[in-house]
Coordinates of C-alpha atoms and ligand atoms in Angstrom, one line a residue:
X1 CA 13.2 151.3 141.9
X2 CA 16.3 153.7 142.2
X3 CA 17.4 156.5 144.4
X4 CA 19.7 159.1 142.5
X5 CA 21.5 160.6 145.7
X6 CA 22.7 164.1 146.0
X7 CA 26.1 165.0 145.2
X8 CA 27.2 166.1 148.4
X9 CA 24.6 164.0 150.8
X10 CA 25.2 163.7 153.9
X11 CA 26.5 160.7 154.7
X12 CA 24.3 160.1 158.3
X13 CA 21.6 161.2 156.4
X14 CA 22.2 158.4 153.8
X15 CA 22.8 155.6 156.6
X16 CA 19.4 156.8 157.9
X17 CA 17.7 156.2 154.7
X18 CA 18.9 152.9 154.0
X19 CA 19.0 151.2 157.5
X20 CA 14.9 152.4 157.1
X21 CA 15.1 150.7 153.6
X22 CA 16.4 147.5 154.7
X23 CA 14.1 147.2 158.0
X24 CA 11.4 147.8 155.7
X25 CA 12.5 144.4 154.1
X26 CA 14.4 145.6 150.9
X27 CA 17.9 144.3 149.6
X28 CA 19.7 147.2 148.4
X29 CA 21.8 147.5 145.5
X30 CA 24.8 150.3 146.0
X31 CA 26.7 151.4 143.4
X32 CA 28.9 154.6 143.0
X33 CA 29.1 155.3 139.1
X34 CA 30.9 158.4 137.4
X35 CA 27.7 160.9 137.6
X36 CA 25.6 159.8 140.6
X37 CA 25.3 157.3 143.6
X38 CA 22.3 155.3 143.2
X39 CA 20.6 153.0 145.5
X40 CA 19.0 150.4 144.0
X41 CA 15.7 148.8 145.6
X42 CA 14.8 144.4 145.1
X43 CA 11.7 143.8 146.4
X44 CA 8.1 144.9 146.0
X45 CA 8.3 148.4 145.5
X46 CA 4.3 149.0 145.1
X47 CA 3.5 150.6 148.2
X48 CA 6.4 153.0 148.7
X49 CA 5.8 156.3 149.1
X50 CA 8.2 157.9 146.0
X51 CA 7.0 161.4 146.9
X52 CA 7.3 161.1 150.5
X53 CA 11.2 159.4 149.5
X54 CA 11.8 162.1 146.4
X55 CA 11.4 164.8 149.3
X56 CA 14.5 164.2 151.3
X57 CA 17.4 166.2 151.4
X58 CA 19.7 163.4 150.5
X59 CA 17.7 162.5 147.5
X60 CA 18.2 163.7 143.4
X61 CA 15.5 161.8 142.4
X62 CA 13.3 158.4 142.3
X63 CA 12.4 156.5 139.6
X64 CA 11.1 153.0 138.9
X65 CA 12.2 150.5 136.9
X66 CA 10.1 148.6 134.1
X67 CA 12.3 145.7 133.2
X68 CA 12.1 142.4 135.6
X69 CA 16.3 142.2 136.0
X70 CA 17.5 144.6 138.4
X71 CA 20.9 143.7 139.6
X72 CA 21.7 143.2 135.7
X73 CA 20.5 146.6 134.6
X74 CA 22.5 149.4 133.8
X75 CA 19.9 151.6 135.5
X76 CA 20.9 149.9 138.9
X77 CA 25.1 150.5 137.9
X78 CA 25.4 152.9 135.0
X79 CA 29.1 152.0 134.7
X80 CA 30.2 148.9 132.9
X81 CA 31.1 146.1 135.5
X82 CA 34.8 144.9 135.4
X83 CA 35.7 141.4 136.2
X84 CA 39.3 140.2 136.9
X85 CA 40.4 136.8 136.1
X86 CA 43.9 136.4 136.9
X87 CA 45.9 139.1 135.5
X88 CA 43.5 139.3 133.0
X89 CA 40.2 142.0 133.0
X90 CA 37.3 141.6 131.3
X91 CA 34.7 145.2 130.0
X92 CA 34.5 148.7 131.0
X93 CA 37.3 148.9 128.1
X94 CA 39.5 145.9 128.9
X95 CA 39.0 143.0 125.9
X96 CA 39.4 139.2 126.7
X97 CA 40.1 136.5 124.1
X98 CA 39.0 133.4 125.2
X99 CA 40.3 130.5 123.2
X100 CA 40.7 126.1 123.1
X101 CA 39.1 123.5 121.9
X102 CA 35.3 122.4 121.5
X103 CA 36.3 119.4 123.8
X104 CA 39.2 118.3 126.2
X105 CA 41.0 115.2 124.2
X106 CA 44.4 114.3 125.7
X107 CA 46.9 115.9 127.7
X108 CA 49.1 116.9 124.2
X109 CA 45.9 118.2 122.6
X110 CA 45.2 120.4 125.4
X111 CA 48.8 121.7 126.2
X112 CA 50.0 121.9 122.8
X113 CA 46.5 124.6 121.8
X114 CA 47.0 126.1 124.9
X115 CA 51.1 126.8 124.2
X116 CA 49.8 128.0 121.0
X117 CA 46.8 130.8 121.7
X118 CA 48.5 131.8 124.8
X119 CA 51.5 132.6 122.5
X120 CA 49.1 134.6 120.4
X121 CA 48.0 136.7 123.2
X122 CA 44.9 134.7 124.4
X123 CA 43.7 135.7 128.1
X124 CA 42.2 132.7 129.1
X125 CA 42.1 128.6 127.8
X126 CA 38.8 127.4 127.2
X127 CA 37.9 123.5 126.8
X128 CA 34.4 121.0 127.4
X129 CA 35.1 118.4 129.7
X130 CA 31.6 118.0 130.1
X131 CA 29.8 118.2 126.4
X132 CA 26.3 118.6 126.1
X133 CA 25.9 116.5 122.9
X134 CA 22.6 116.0 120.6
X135 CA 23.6 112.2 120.2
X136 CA 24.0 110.3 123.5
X137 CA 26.7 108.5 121.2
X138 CA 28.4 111.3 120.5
X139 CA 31.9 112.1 122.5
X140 CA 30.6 113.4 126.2
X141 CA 33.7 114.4 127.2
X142 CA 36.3 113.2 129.7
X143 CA 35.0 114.5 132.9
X144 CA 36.7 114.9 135.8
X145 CA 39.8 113.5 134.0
X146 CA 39.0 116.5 131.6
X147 CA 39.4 119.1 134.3
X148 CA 42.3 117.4 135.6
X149 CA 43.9 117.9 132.0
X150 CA 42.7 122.2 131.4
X151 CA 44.4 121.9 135.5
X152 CA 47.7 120.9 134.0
X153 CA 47.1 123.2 130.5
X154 CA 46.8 125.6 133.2
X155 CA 49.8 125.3 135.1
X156 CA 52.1 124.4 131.5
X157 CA 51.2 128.1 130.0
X158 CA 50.2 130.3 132.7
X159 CA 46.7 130.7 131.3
X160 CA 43.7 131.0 133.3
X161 CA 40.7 128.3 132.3
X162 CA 37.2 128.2 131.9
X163 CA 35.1 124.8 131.4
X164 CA 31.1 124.1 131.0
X165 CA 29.4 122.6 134.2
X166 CA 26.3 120.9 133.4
X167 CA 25.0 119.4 136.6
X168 CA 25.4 121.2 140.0
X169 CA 26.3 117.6 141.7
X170 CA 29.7 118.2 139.9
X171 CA 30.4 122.2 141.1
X172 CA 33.6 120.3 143.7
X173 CA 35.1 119.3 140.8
X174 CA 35.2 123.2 139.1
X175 CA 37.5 124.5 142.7
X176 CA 40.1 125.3 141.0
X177 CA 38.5 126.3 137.2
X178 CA 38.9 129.8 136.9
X179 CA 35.2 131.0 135.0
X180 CA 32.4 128.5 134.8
X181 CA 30.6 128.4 131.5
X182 CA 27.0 127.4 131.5
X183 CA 26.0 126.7 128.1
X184 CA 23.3 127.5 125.9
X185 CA 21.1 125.0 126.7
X186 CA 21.2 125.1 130.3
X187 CA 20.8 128.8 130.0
X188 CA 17.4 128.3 131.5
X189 CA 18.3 125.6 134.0
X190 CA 17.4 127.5 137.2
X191 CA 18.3 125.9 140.0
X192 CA 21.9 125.0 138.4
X193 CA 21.6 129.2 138.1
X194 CA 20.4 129.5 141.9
X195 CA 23.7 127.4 143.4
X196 CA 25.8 129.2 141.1
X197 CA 24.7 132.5 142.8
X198 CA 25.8 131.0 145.8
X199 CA 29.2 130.8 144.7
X200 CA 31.4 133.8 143.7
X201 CA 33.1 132.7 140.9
X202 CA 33.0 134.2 137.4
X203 CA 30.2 132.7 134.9
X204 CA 30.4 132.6 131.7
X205 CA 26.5 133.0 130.7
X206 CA 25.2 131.7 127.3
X207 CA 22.5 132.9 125.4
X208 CA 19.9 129.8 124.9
X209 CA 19.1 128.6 121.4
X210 CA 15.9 130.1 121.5
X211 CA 16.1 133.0 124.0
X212 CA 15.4 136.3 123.8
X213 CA 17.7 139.0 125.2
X214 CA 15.0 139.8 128.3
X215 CA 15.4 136.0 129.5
X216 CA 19.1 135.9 129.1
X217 CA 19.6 139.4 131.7
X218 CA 16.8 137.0 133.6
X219 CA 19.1 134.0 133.9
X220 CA 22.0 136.7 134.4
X221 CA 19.3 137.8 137.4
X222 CA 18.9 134.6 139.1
X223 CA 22.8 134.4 139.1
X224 CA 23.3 137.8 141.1
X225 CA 20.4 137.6 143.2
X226 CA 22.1 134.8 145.2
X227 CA 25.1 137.7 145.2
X228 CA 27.2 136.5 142.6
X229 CA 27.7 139.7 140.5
X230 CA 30.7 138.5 138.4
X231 CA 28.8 137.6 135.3
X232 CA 29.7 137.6 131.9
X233 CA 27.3 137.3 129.2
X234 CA 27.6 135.7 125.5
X235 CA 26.2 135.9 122.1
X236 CA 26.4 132.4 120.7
X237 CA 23.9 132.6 118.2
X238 CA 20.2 131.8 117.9
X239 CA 18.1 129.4 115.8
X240 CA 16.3 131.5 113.0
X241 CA 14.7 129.6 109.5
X242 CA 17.9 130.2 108.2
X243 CA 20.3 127.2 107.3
X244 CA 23.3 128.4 105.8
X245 CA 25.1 128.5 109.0
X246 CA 25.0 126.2 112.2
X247 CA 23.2 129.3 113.7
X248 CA 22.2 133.0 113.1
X249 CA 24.7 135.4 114.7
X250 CA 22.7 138.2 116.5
X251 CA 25.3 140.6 116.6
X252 CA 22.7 143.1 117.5
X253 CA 22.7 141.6 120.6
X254 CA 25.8 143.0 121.8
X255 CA 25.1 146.9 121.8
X256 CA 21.1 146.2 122.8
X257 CA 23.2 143.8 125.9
X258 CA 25.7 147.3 126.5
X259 CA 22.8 149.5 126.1
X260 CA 20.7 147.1 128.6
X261 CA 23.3 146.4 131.5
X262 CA 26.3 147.1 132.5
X263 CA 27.7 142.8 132.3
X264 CA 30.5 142.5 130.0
X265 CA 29.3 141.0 126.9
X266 CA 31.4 138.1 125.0
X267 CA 30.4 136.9 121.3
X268 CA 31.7 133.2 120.3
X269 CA 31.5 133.3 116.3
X270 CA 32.0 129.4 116.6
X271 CA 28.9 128.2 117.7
X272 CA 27.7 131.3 116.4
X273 CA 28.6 130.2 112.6
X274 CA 29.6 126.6 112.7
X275 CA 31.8 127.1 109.8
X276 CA 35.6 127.6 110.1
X277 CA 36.0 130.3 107.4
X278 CA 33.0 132.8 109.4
X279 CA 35.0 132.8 111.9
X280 CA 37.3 135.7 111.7
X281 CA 34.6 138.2 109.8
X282 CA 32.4 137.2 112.4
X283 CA 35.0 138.0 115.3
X284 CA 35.9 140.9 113.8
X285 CA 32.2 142.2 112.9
X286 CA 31.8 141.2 116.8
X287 CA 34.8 143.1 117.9
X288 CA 33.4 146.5 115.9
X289 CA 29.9 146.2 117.2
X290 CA 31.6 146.4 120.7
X291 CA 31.9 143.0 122.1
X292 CA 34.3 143.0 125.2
X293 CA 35.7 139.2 124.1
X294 CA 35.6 136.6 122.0
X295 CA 35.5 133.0 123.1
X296 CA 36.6 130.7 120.2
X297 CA 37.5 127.0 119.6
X298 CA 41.0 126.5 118.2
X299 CA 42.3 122.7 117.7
X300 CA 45.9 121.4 116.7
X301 CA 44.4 119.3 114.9
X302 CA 41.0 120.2 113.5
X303 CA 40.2 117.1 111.1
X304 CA 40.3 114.8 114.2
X305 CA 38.4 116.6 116.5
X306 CA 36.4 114.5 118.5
X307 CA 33.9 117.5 118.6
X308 CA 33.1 121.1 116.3
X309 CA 36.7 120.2 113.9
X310 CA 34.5 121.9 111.1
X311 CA 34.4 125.4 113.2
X312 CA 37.7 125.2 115.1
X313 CA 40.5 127.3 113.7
X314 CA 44.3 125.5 113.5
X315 CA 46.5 127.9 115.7
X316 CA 47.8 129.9 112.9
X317 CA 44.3 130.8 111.7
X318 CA 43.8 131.7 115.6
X319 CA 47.1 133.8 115.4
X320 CA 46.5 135.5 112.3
X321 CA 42.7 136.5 114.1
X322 CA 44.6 137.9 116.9
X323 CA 46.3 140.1 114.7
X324 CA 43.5 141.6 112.8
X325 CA 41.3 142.0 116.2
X326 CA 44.4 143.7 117.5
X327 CA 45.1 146.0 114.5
X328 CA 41.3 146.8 114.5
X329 CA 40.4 147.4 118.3
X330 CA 41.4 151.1 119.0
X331 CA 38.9 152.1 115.7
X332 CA 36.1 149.8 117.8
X333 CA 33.3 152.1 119.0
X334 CA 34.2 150.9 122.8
X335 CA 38.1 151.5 121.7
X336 CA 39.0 148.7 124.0
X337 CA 42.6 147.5 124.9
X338 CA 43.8 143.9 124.5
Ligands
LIG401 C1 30.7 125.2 124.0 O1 31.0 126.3 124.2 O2 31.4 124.2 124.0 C2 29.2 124.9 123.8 C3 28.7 123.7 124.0 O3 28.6 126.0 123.4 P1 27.0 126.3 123.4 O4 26.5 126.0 124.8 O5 27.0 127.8 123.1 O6 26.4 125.4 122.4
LIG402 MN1 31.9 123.3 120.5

């Protein structure tokens, strides 16, 4: 449920209202947005007296609120949420490229792609130390040592760093990781979604291989509702009947997401296509439809990637994709700035 306040409340009035609110057990969600001030309720709403609530002088108006997610929902914060990392900002009109490789190889892998997007204009270095594989014989990534490697990436080019965690046991080792990406198939993994709402660092949230949009602002919801609010979501594509590419982009997904809630939405056309050459028109269909970054794997050396070489763009197709998201952003329909 929401309260709409008046304009020009009074603000004893208001206190009054929501120290009632919160003795009669309900978490509220403030937030000041261009047109109105809004309280929004968490809890069972059921037996609350609306009219008894719409007839306070303080109050516009009540109304409830259908969908499950609540701190996700633009109806709880109709302006889009903003989240700094580093000098770096991501939505509400700010654009974030997010670029690296699939995996964390060696030190000159990492630092040399890092150099390289950073000198492109990338905002932050992305990079698996921890892979969720299909195979169990496939590369799993280097681990700790992996973090240890983005760490130095990190400090070599001045770029912030995100990284996958895929069990909770290992959250010490993400201290100083900038964002913390939790991939698509732990998109659903609650509790590892319940410790990271105890934190208050920025996730990366992916959409699950077969999730809708409602259970992806519901994993964003069990995120927040520990009080973690910095969350940013991302179209990765979903499994369809279609085999032509690794997965089936939904690009719809990013102005249903802006229409939804108010998260910054990211699209990663890698996963998303599987195929190097998609990339770019996929990027660029994703930066048009509104998308407030992109998030795509770039490797020095793409034939030898122990992981995704077939999607990964060398540094000069990343460069020349900077340059046509760049030349094409202001014409966007959310006109953001990069
Ligand atoms: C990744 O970004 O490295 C990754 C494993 O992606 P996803 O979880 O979308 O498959
Ligand atoms: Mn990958």
């Amino acid at each position: 449920m929401i309260i709409l306040l008046k304009q020009n409340a009074n603000p004893k009035q208001v206190d009054n209202l929501k120290n009632w609110l919160t003795d009669s057990g309900y978490s509220l969600h403030e937030s000041q947005g261009s047109h109105h001030s809004i309280i929004g309720l968490i809890g069972d709403t059921s037996r609350l007296d609306i009219d008894l609530i719409s007839s306070l002088d303080v109050v516009e108006a009540v109304r409830r609120i259908q969908e499950p997610y609540k701190s996700a929902n633009r109806k709880f914060h109709e302006d889009d949420t903003v989240i700094s990392v580093g000098d770096a900002k991501i939505g509400g009109g700010h654009f974030m490229m997010i670029a690296g490789p699939c995996s964390v190889e060696t030190e000159e892998q990492i630092t040399c792609v890092a150099k390289a997007v950073k000198k492109s204009g990338a905002n932050m270095l992305r990079g698996g130390a921890f892979k969720p594989r299909t195979s169990p014989y496939a590369f799993q990534g280097l681990h700790g040592k992996g973090i240890d490697l983005l760490l130095k990436a990190k400090k070599q080019s001045g770029l912030p760093i995100i990284t996958e965690i895929m069990d909770i046991n290992h959250l010490p080792l993400f201290e100083n990781v900038d964002v913390i990406q939790v991939g698509a198939r732990n998109m659903q993994n609650f509790e590892l979604l319940k410790e990271l709402g105890q934190t208050r660092k920025p996730i990366l949230l992916k959409r699950g291989l077969a999730n809708t949009i409602e259970e992806l602002l519901m994993s964003a919801e069990y995120i927040m509702a520990g009080g973690n609010e910095n969350i940013i979501l991302c179209e990765r594509g979903i499994r369809t009947f279609e085999t032509a590419t690794r997965n089936t982009m939904d690009l719809s997904a990013v102005p249903v997401l802006h229409k939804l809630s108010h998260l910054p939405v990211v699209v990663d056309p890698s996963h998303g296509t599987g195929i190097r050459d998609l990339v770019k028109p996929m990027a660029l269909a994703a930066a048009a439809a509104g998308a407030d970054g992109l998030i795509v794997e770039v490797h020095n050396d793409p034939v030898h990637a122990l992981c995704d070489g077939k999607q990964s763009l060398t540094p000069e197709q990343f460069d020349d994709l900077a340059h046509a998201i760049r030349a094409i952003l202001p014409h966007c329909i959310r006109e953001a700035k990069w």
